[in-house]
Structure formats: C-alpha cells, structure tokens
Amino acid sequence: MNVKEELLDIVSEFTGIPVGEISTSEGFKLSCGLNSFMLFSMVSTIEEHFGISIPNSALMKFQTLDDIIAYVENALKG
C-alpha cells in the first residue's frame, strides 16, 4: 500500500465517505465535511500511523488531500 491509499483509508474512516468517492484535488475540508475537531483528530491519526509530526503551521496551509499526501511523502523521505 502507498501513502495515498493509506491516507484515503484514514479519511474514509473519519468521514464515512467511500475511498473511491474522495477527491484528493478538491478542498478536503468542505468536500469531506470535516469540522475542526474531526480534522485535528484525523491529523493525529495520520501522525501516529506514519510516525511523523505535522505542525499546526503546516496544517493550516493544506487545502487539498494532495497537499497532505505530498507532506507525508516528504516527511517519510527525510
């Protein structure tokens, strides 16, 4: 499994949206129906799952799931 697939599984768990219906290029907060609490809980799960840390300053810049995927992939490389 790759980062994108794993992240989509996590998003699906939090939103109840089937993986195949989640867009990675649209604004994920609105398209996935995430409120602030859900977002921070999901990010915590992502951090734990991948063994990385996502600072709030980076989190506020994410607009799409593609942004999060790229961040996680870069964090895993470095």
PDB file of C-alpha atoms in Angstrom:
ATOM      1  CA  MET A   1       0.000   0.000   0.000  1.00  0.00           C
ATOM      2  CA  ASN A   2       1.211   3.516  -0.679  1.00  0.00           C
ATOM      3  CA  VAL A   3       0.848   6.797   1.214  1.00  0.00           C
ATOM      4  CA  LYS A   4      -2.115   7.952  -0.886  1.00  0.00           C
ATOM      5  CA  GLU A   5      -4.051   4.715  -0.373  1.00  0.00           C
ATOM      6  CA  GLU A   6      -3.326   4.662   3.359  1.00  0.00           C
ATOM      7  CA  LEU A   7      -4.365   8.312   3.749  1.00  0.00           C
ATOM      8  CA  LEU A   8      -7.568   7.753   1.805  1.00  0.00           C
ATOM      9  CA  ASP A   9      -8.394   4.826   4.096  1.00  0.00           C
ATOM     10  CA  ILE A  10      -7.924   7.076   7.140  1.00  0.00           C
ATOM     11  CA  VAL A  11     -10.051   9.871   5.623  1.00  0.00           C
ATOM     12  CA  SER A  12     -12.741   7.337   4.759  1.00  0.00           C
ATOM     13  CA  GLU A  13     -12.794   6.084   8.353  1.00  0.00           C
ATOM     14  CA  PHE A  14     -13.298   9.620   9.675  1.00  0.00           C
ATOM     15  CA  THR A  15     -15.844  10.788   7.125  1.00  0.00           C
ATOM     16  CA  GLY A  16     -17.729   7.646   6.177  1.00  0.00           C
ATOM     17  CA  ILE A  17     -17.161   8.504   2.513  1.00  0.00           C
ATOM     18  CA  PRO A  18     -16.098   5.508   0.391  1.00  0.00           C
ATOM     19  CA  VAL A  19     -12.468   5.744  -0.733  1.00  0.00           C
ATOM     20  CA  GLY A  20     -13.480   5.788  -4.399  1.00  0.00           C
ATOM     21  CA  GLU A  21     -15.589   8.900  -3.865  1.00  0.00           C
ATOM     22  CA  ILE A  22     -12.923  11.000  -2.128  1.00  0.00           C
ATOM     23  CA  SER A  23     -11.257  13.634  -4.289  1.00  0.00           C
ATOM     24  CA  THR A  24      -7.637  14.422  -3.482  1.00  0.00           C
ATOM     25  CA  SER A  25      -7.605  17.613  -5.556  1.00  0.00           C
ATOM     26  CA  GLU A  26     -10.649  19.403  -4.119  1.00  0.00           C
ATOM     27  CA  GLY A  27     -10.735  21.345  -0.870  1.00  0.00           C
ATOM     28  CA  PHE A  28     -10.965  18.416   1.514  1.00  0.00           C
ATOM     29  CA  LYS A  29     -12.427  20.267   4.495  1.00  0.00           C
ATOM     30  CA  LEU A  30     -15.604  21.095   2.632  1.00  0.00           C
ATOM     31  CA  SER A  31     -15.797  18.136   0.263  1.00  0.00           C
ATOM     32  CA  CYS A  32     -15.305  15.668   3.121  1.00  0.00           C
ATOM     33  CA  GLY A  33     -17.454  17.568   5.597  1.00  0.00           C
ATOM     34  CA  LEU A  34     -14.718  17.843   8.217  1.00  0.00           C
ATOM     35  CA  ASN A  35     -15.124  20.210  11.134  1.00  0.00           C
ATOM     36  CA  SER A  36     -12.112  21.433  13.113  1.00  0.00           C
ATOM     37  CA  PHE A  37     -12.324  18.714  15.756  1.00  0.00           C
ATOM     38  CA  MET A  38     -12.565  15.955  13.141  1.00  0.00           C
ATOM     39  CA  LEU A  39      -9.643  17.461  11.232  1.00  0.00           C
ATOM     40  CA  PHE A  40      -7.359  17.567  14.264  1.00  0.00           C
ATOM     41  CA  SER A  41      -8.366  14.026  15.254  1.00  0.00           C
ATOM     42  CA  MET A  42      -7.692  12.806  11.736  1.00  0.00           C
ATOM     43  CA  VAL A  43      -4.300  14.531  11.633  1.00  0.00           C
ATOM     44  CA  SER A  44      -3.411  12.938  14.971  1.00  0.00           C
ATOM     45  CA  THR A  45      -4.271   9.537  13.493  1.00  0.00           C
ATOM     46  CA  ILE A  46      -2.173  10.289  10.387  1.00  0.00           C
ATOM     47  CA  GLU A  47       0.774  11.319  12.568  1.00  0.00           C
ATOM     48  CA  GLU A  48       0.523   8.147  14.622  1.00  0.00           C
ATOM     49  CA  HIS A  49       0.014   5.901  11.582  1.00  0.00           C
ATOM     50  CA  PHE A  50       3.044   7.240   9.701  1.00  0.00           C
ATOM     51  CA  GLY A  51       5.221   8.066  12.726  1.00  0.00           C
ATOM     52  CA  ILE A  52       5.575  11.727  11.754  1.00  0.00           C
ATOM     53  CA  SER A  53       4.677  15.115  13.193  1.00  0.00           C
ATOM     54  CA  ILE A  54       2.616  17.705  11.338  1.00  0.00           C
ATOM     55  CA  PRO A  55       2.988  21.146  12.907  1.00  0.00           C
ATOM     56  CA  ASN A  56      -0.080  23.379  13.073  1.00  0.00           C
ATOM     57  CA  SER A  57       1.662  25.893  10.793  1.00  0.00           C
ATOM     58  CA  ALA A  58       1.827  23.254   8.043  1.00  0.00           C
ATOM     59  CA  LEU A  59      -1.684  22.028   8.740  1.00  0.00           C
ATOM     60  CA  MET A  60      -3.166  25.468   8.171  1.00  0.00           C
ATOM     61  CA  LYS A  61      -1.604  25.581   4.680  1.00  0.00           C
ATOM     62  CA  PHE A  62      -3.193  22.326   3.497  1.00  0.00           C
ATOM     63  CA  GLN A  63      -6.003  22.944   1.034  1.00  0.00           C
ATOM     64  CA  THR A  64      -6.364  19.507  -0.568  1.00  0.00           C
ATOM     65  CA  LEU A  65      -5.620  15.920   0.313  1.00  0.00           C
ATOM     66  CA  ASP A  66      -2.893  16.079  -2.334  1.00  0.00           C
ATOM     67  CA  ASP A  67      -1.191  18.677  -0.094  1.00  0.00           C
ATOM     68  CA  ILE A  68      -1.291  16.284   2.859  1.00  0.00           C
ATOM     69  CA  ILE A  69      -0.111  13.349   0.728  1.00  0.00           C
ATOM     70  CA  ALA A  70       2.872  15.373  -0.517  1.00  0.00           C
ATOM     71  CA  TYR A  71       3.717  16.499   3.023  1.00  0.00           C
ATOM     72  CA  VAL A  72       3.609  12.940   4.394  1.00  0.00           C
ATOM     73  CA  GLU A  73       5.674  11.571   1.498  1.00  0.00           C
ATOM     74  CA  ASN A  74       8.323  14.273   2.049  1.00  0.00           C
ATOM     75  CA  ALA A  75       8.331  13.696   5.807  1.00  0.00           C
ATOM     76  CA  LEU A  76       8.884   9.969   5.290  1.00  0.00           C
ATOM     77  CA  LYS A  77      11.828  10.649   2.963  1.00  0.00           C
ATOM     78  CA  GLY A  78      13.598  12.979   5.351  1.00  0.00           C
TER      79      GLY A  78
END
